[in-house]
């Protein structure tokens, strides 16, 4: 979103009759609202439409109260999205932990590389083919630590 003003009478002389009352000049710093889309602007769509000079994007006039509402909505959605991302990340960590604990043992990275090579040589005759993924001890410990940190931060 960007604060803007209409053209002055002097500036209007440089534009055709069709455009001189529709062009806006940006006056403030732009702020990016990553979680607001044009669909959120339903309440203001039917107002007079404007354009920034040289741009073909949609421009809508909004009040200061609507500005604050859109900024607040964007913040709210950012928090909600972060919470959802954190939930998905925690679920991924739990899946790694569960997979590791379901293995017959949890090998080190070096042991896992050796076992994968052995599996490939026996089952794929050294060629290309399926090799099961093993969660290593390092991955397991990192997942447990990251999950514990997330749970601690959530308190």
PDB file of C-alpha atoms in Angstrom:
ATOM      1  CA  UNK A   1       0.000   0.000   0.000  1.00  0.00           C
ATOM      2  CA  UNK A   2       1.144   3.488  -0.752  1.00  0.00           C
ATOM      3  CA  UNK A   3      -0.088   6.867   0.359  1.00  0.00           C
ATOM      4  CA  UNK A   4      -0.825   9.057  -2.666  1.00  0.00           C
ATOM      5  CA  UNK A   5      -2.326  12.344  -3.807  1.00  0.00           C
ATOM      6  CA  UNK A   6      -4.254  13.517  -6.847  1.00  0.00           C
ATOM      7  CA  UNK A   7      -2.604  15.675  -9.500  1.00  0.00           C
ATOM      8  CA  UNK A   8      -2.419  19.417  -8.955  1.00  0.00           C
ATOM      9  CA  UNK A   9      -4.042  21.693 -11.525  1.00  0.00           C
ATOM     10  CA  UNK A  10      -0.600  22.454 -12.923  1.00  0.00           C
ATOM     11  CA  UNK A  11       0.240  18.743 -13.261  1.00  0.00           C
ATOM     12  CA  UNK A  12      -3.120  18.009 -14.912  1.00  0.00           C
ATOM     13  CA  UNK A  13      -2.064  20.090 -17.950  1.00  0.00           C
ATOM     14  CA  UNK A  14       0.322  17.276 -18.942  1.00  0.00           C
ATOM     15  CA  UNK A  15      -2.479  14.699 -19.216  1.00  0.00           C
ATOM     16  CA  UNK A  16      -5.417  14.094 -21.505  1.00  0.00           C
ATOM     17  CA  UNK A  17      -8.923  14.952 -20.313  1.00  0.00           C
ATOM     18  CA  UNK A  18      -9.614  11.238 -19.902  1.00  0.00           C
ATOM     19  CA  UNK A  19      -6.727  10.671 -17.449  1.00  0.00           C
ATOM     20  CA  UNK A  20      -6.093  13.919 -15.593  1.00  0.00           C
ATOM     21  CA  UNK A  21      -8.559  13.110 -12.791  1.00  0.00           C
ATOM     22  CA  UNK A  22      -7.529   9.450 -12.516  1.00  0.00           C
ATOM     23  CA  UNK A  23      -3.771   9.670 -12.046  1.00  0.00           C
ATOM     24  CA  UNK A  24      -2.250   9.592  -8.560  1.00  0.00           C
ATOM     25  CA  UNK A  25       1.242  10.522  -7.384  1.00  0.00           C
ATOM     26  CA  UNK A  26       2.763   8.427  -4.606  1.00  0.00           C
ATOM     27  CA  UNK A  27       3.640  10.631  -1.629  1.00  0.00           C
ATOM     28  CA  UNK A  28       4.591   8.173   1.061  1.00  0.00           C
ATOM     29  CA  UNK A  29       6.648   5.112   1.549  1.00  0.00           C
ATOM     30  CA  UNK A  30       5.142   1.887   0.257  1.00  0.00           C
ATOM     31  CA  UNK A  31       4.438  -0.929   2.670  1.00  0.00           C
ATOM     32  CA  UNK A  32       4.154  -4.509   1.525  1.00  0.00           C
ATOM     33  CA  UNK A  33       1.108  -6.417   2.733  1.00  0.00           C
ATOM     34  CA  UNK A  34       2.018 -10.012   1.915  1.00  0.00           C
ATOM     35  CA  UNK A  35      -1.227 -11.524   3.172  1.00  0.00           C
ATOM     36  CA  UNK A  36      -3.707  -9.092   1.590  1.00  0.00           C
ATOM     37  CA  UNK A  37      -4.985  -9.683  -1.930  1.00  0.00           C
ATOM     38  CA  UNK A  38      -7.240  -7.754  -4.266  1.00  0.00           C
ATOM     39  CA  UNK A  39     -10.087 -10.003  -3.083  1.00  0.00           C
ATOM     40  CA  UNK A  40      -9.838  -8.369   0.355  1.00  0.00           C
ATOM     41  CA  UNK A  41     -10.706  -5.043  -1.227  1.00  0.00           C
ATOM     42  CA  UNK A  42     -14.357  -5.977  -1.938  1.00  0.00           C
ATOM     43  CA  UNK A  43     -15.627  -3.179   0.300  1.00  0.00           C
ATOM     44  CA  UNK A  44     -13.744  -0.512  -1.641  1.00  0.00           C
ATOM     45  CA  UNK A  45     -13.933  -1.852  -5.198  1.00  0.00           C
ATOM     46  CA  UNK A  46     -16.967   0.201  -6.189  1.00  0.00           C
ATOM     47  CA  UNK A  47     -15.332   3.526  -5.384  1.00  0.00           C
ATOM     48  CA  UNK A  48     -13.681   5.648  -8.002  1.00  0.00           C
ATOM     49  CA  UNK A  49     -10.688   3.942  -9.551  1.00  0.00           C
ATOM     50  CA  UNK A  50      -7.299   5.564 -10.036  1.00  0.00           C
ATOM     51  CA  UNK A  51      -3.942   4.659 -11.518  1.00  0.00           C
ATOM     52  CA  UNK A  52      -0.347   5.554 -10.790  1.00  0.00           C
ATOM     53  CA  UNK A  53       1.421   7.219 -13.670  1.00  0.00           C
ATOM     54  CA  UNK A  54       2.920   4.576 -15.944  1.00  0.00           C
ATOM     55  CA  UNK A  55       1.344   1.628 -14.132  1.00  0.00           C
ATOM     56  CA  UNK A  56      -1.463  -0.674 -15.108  1.00  0.00           C
ATOM     57  CA  UNK A  57      -2.144  -1.931 -11.597  1.00  0.00           C
ATOM     58  CA  UNK A  58      -5.312  -1.539  -9.552  1.00  0.00           C
ATOM     59  CA  UNK A  59      -5.474   1.472  -7.279  1.00  0.00           C
ATOM     60  CA  UNK A  60      -8.267   1.997  -4.771  1.00  0.00           C
ATOM     61  CA  UNK A  61      -8.951   4.951  -2.550  1.00  0.00           C
ATOM     62  CA  UNK A  62      -9.266   3.903   1.089  1.00  0.00           C
ATOM     63  CA  UNK A  63      -9.776   5.791   4.319  1.00  0.00           C
ATOM     64  CA  UNK A  64      -7.245   5.977   7.136  1.00  0.00           C
ATOM     65  CA  UNK A  65      -9.430   3.568   9.127  1.00  0.00           C
ATOM     66  CA  UNK A  66      -9.465   1.094   6.235  1.00  0.00           C
ATOM     67  CA  UNK A  67      -5.683   1.479   5.902  1.00  0.00           C
ATOM     68  CA  UNK A  68      -5.256   0.553   9.568  1.00  0.00           C
ATOM     69  CA  UNK A  69      -7.725  -2.340   9.182  1.00  0.00           C
ATOM     70  CA  UNK A  70      -5.800  -3.772   6.215  1.00  0.00           C
ATOM     71  CA  UNK A  71      -2.473  -3.436   8.042  1.00  0.00           C
ATOM     72  CA  UNK A  72      -3.977  -5.165  11.102  1.00  0.00           C
ATOM     73  CA  UNK A  73      -5.494  -7.923   8.942  1.00  0.00           C
ATOM     74  CA  UNK A  74      -2.127  -8.491   7.267  1.00  0.00           C
ATOM     75  CA  UNK A  75      -0.410  -8.785  10.674  1.00  0.00           C
ATOM     76  CA  UNK A  76      -3.098 -11.181  11.900  1.00  0.00           C
ATOM     77  CA  UNK A  77      -2.702 -13.376   8.829  1.00  0.00           C
ATOM     78  CA  UNK A  78       1.090 -13.310   9.159  1.00  0.00           C
ATOM     79  CA  UNK A  79       0.817 -14.576  12.744  1.00  0.00           C
ATOM     80  CA  UNK A  80      -1.672 -17.240  11.671  1.00  0.00           C
ATOM     81  CA  UNK A  81       0.538 -18.332   8.755  1.00  0.00           C
ATOM     82  CA  UNK A  82       3.589 -18.502  11.041  1.00  0.00           C
ATOM     83  CA  UNK A  83       1.649 -20.641  13.516  1.00  0.00           C
ATOM     84  CA  UNK A  84       0.585 -22.978  10.688  1.00  0.00           C
ATOM     85  CA  UNK A  85       4.155 -23.161   9.351  1.00  0.00           C
ATOM     86  CA  UNK A  86       5.431 -23.940  12.863  1.00  0.00           C
ATOM     87  CA  UNK A  87       2.799 -26.680  13.249  1.00  0.00           C
ATOM     88  CA  UNK A  88       3.792 -28.262   9.930  1.00  0.00           C
ATOM     89  CA  UNK A  89       7.488 -28.030  10.817  1.00  0.00           C
ATOM     90  CA  UNK A  90       6.853 -29.654  14.215  1.00  0.00           C
ATOM     91  CA  UNK A  91       4.831 -32.409  12.517  1.00  0.00           C
ATOM     92  CA  UNK A  92       7.785 -33.020  10.171  1.00  0.00           C
ATOM     93  CA  UNK A  93      10.155 -33.248  13.124  1.00  0.00           C
ATOM     94  CA  UNK A  94       7.822 -35.706  14.863  1.00  0.00           C
ATOM     95  CA  UNK A  95       7.717 -37.803  11.675  1.00  0.00           C
ATOM     96  CA  UNK A  96      11.533 -37.948  11.578  1.00  0.00           C
ATOM     97  CA  UNK A  97      11.634 -38.967  15.239  1.00  0.00           C
ATOM     98  CA  UNK A  98       8.936 -41.618  14.733  1.00  0.00           C
ATOM     99  CA  UNK A  99      10.705 -43.038  11.674  1.00  0.00           C
ATOM    100  CA  UNK A 100      14.008 -43.213  13.542  1.00  0.00           C
ATOM    101  CA  UNK A 101      12.421 -44.938  16.527  1.00  0.00           C
ATOM    102  CA  UNK A 102      10.696 -47.441  14.210  1.00  0.00           C
ATOM    103  CA  UNK A 103      14.028 -48.519  12.694  1.00  0.00           C
ATOM    104  CA  UNK A 104      15.786 -51.548  14.184  1.00  0.00           C
ATOM    105  CA  UNK A 105      18.502 -49.112  15.299  1.00  0.00           C
ATOM    106  CA  UNK A 106      19.578 -45.561  14.568  1.00  0.00           C
ATOM    107  CA  UNK A 107      22.880 -45.576  12.670  1.00  0.00           C
ATOM    108  CA  UNK A 108      25.426 -42.779  12.514  1.00  0.00           C
ATOM    109  CA  UNK A 109      25.799 -40.984   9.208  1.00  0.00           C
ATOM    110  CA  UNK A 110      28.834 -43.099   8.323  1.00  0.00           C
ATOM    111  CA  UNK A 111      27.037 -46.359   9.198  1.00  0.00           C
ATOM    112  CA  UNK A 112      24.001 -45.290   7.143  1.00  0.00           C
ATOM    113  CA  UNK A 113      26.184 -44.607   4.087  1.00  0.00           C
ATOM    114  CA  UNK A 114      27.787 -48.057   4.401  1.00  0.00           C
ATOM    115  CA  UNK A 115      24.411 -49.773   4.858  1.00  0.00           C
ATOM    116  CA  UNK A 116      22.935 -47.940   1.870  1.00  0.00           C
ATOM    117  CA  UNK A 117      25.874 -48.970  -0.312  1.00  0.00           C
ATOM    118  CA  UNK A 118      25.567 -52.573   0.887  1.00  0.00           C
ATOM    119  CA  UNK A 119      21.811 -52.600   0.240  1.00  0.00           C
ATOM    120  CA  UNK A 120      22.372 -51.141  -3.239  1.00  0.00           C
ATOM    121  CA  UNK A 121      25.054 -53.699  -4.084  1.00  0.00           C
ATOM    122  CA  UNK A 122      22.922 -56.647  -2.923  1.00  0.00           C
ATOM    123  CA  UNK A 123      19.460 -55.589  -4.075  1.00  0.00           C
ATOM    124  CA  UNK A 124      20.278 -53.446  -7.097  1.00  0.00           C
ATOM    125  CA  UNK A 125      23.433 -55.311  -8.136  1.00  0.00           C
ATOM    126  CA  UNK A 126      25.383 -52.080  -7.720  1.00  0.00           C
ATOM    127  CA  UNK A 127      23.205 -50.252 -10.237  1.00  0.00           C
ATOM    128  CA  UNK A 128      20.478 -47.693  -9.792  1.00  0.00           C
ATOM    129  CA  UNK A 129      17.387 -48.554  -7.854  1.00  0.00           C
ATOM    130  CA  UNK A 130      15.494 -48.151  -4.628  1.00  0.00           C
ATOM    131  CA  UNK A 131      17.542 -47.731  -1.464  1.00  0.00           C
ATOM    132  CA  UNK A 132      15.525 -47.246   1.723  1.00  0.00           C
ATOM    133  CA  UNK A 133      16.086 -44.038   3.635  1.00  0.00           C
ATOM    134  CA  UNK A 134      17.488 -44.350   7.129  1.00  0.00           C
ATOM    135  CA  UNK A 135      17.264 -41.592   9.681  1.00  0.00           C
ATOM    136  CA  UNK A 136      20.722 -41.111  11.121  1.00  0.00           C
ATOM    137  CA  UNK A 137      21.565 -40.522  14.763  1.00  0.00           C
ATOM    138  CA  UNK A 138      22.585 -36.975  13.876  1.00  0.00           C
ATOM    139  CA  UNK A 139      19.233 -36.281  12.172  1.00  0.00           C
ATOM    140  CA  UNK A 140      17.350 -37.893  15.036  1.00  0.00           C
ATOM    141  CA  UNK A 141      19.127 -35.840  17.695  1.00  0.00           C
ATOM    142  CA  UNK A 142      18.755 -32.630  15.674  1.00  0.00           C
ATOM    143  CA  UNK A 143      15.014 -33.262  15.229  1.00  0.00           C
ATOM    144  CA  UNK A 144      14.555 -33.972  18.934  1.00  0.00           C
ATOM    145  CA  UNK A 145      16.494 -30.832  19.875  1.00  0.00           C
ATOM    146  CA  UNK A 146      14.593 -28.636  17.406  1.00  0.00           C
ATOM    147  CA  UNK A 147      11.244 -29.982  18.625  1.00  0.00           C
ATOM    148  CA  UNK A 148      12.226 -29.455  22.259  1.00  0.00           C
ATOM    149  CA  UNK A 149      13.272 -25.872  21.451  1.00  0.00           C
ATOM    150  CA  UNK A 150       9.969 -25.212  19.683  1.00  0.00           C
ATOM    151  CA  UNK A 151       8.004 -26.603  22.593  1.00  0.00           C
ATOM    152  CA  UNK A 152      10.066 -24.526  25.038  1.00  0.00           C
ATOM    153  CA  UNK A 153       9.525 -21.370  22.968  1.00  0.00           C
ATOM    154  CA  UNK A 154       5.771 -22.059  22.871  1.00  0.00           C
ATOM    155  CA  UNK A 155       5.566 -21.915  26.682  1.00  0.00           C
TER     156      UNK A 155
END
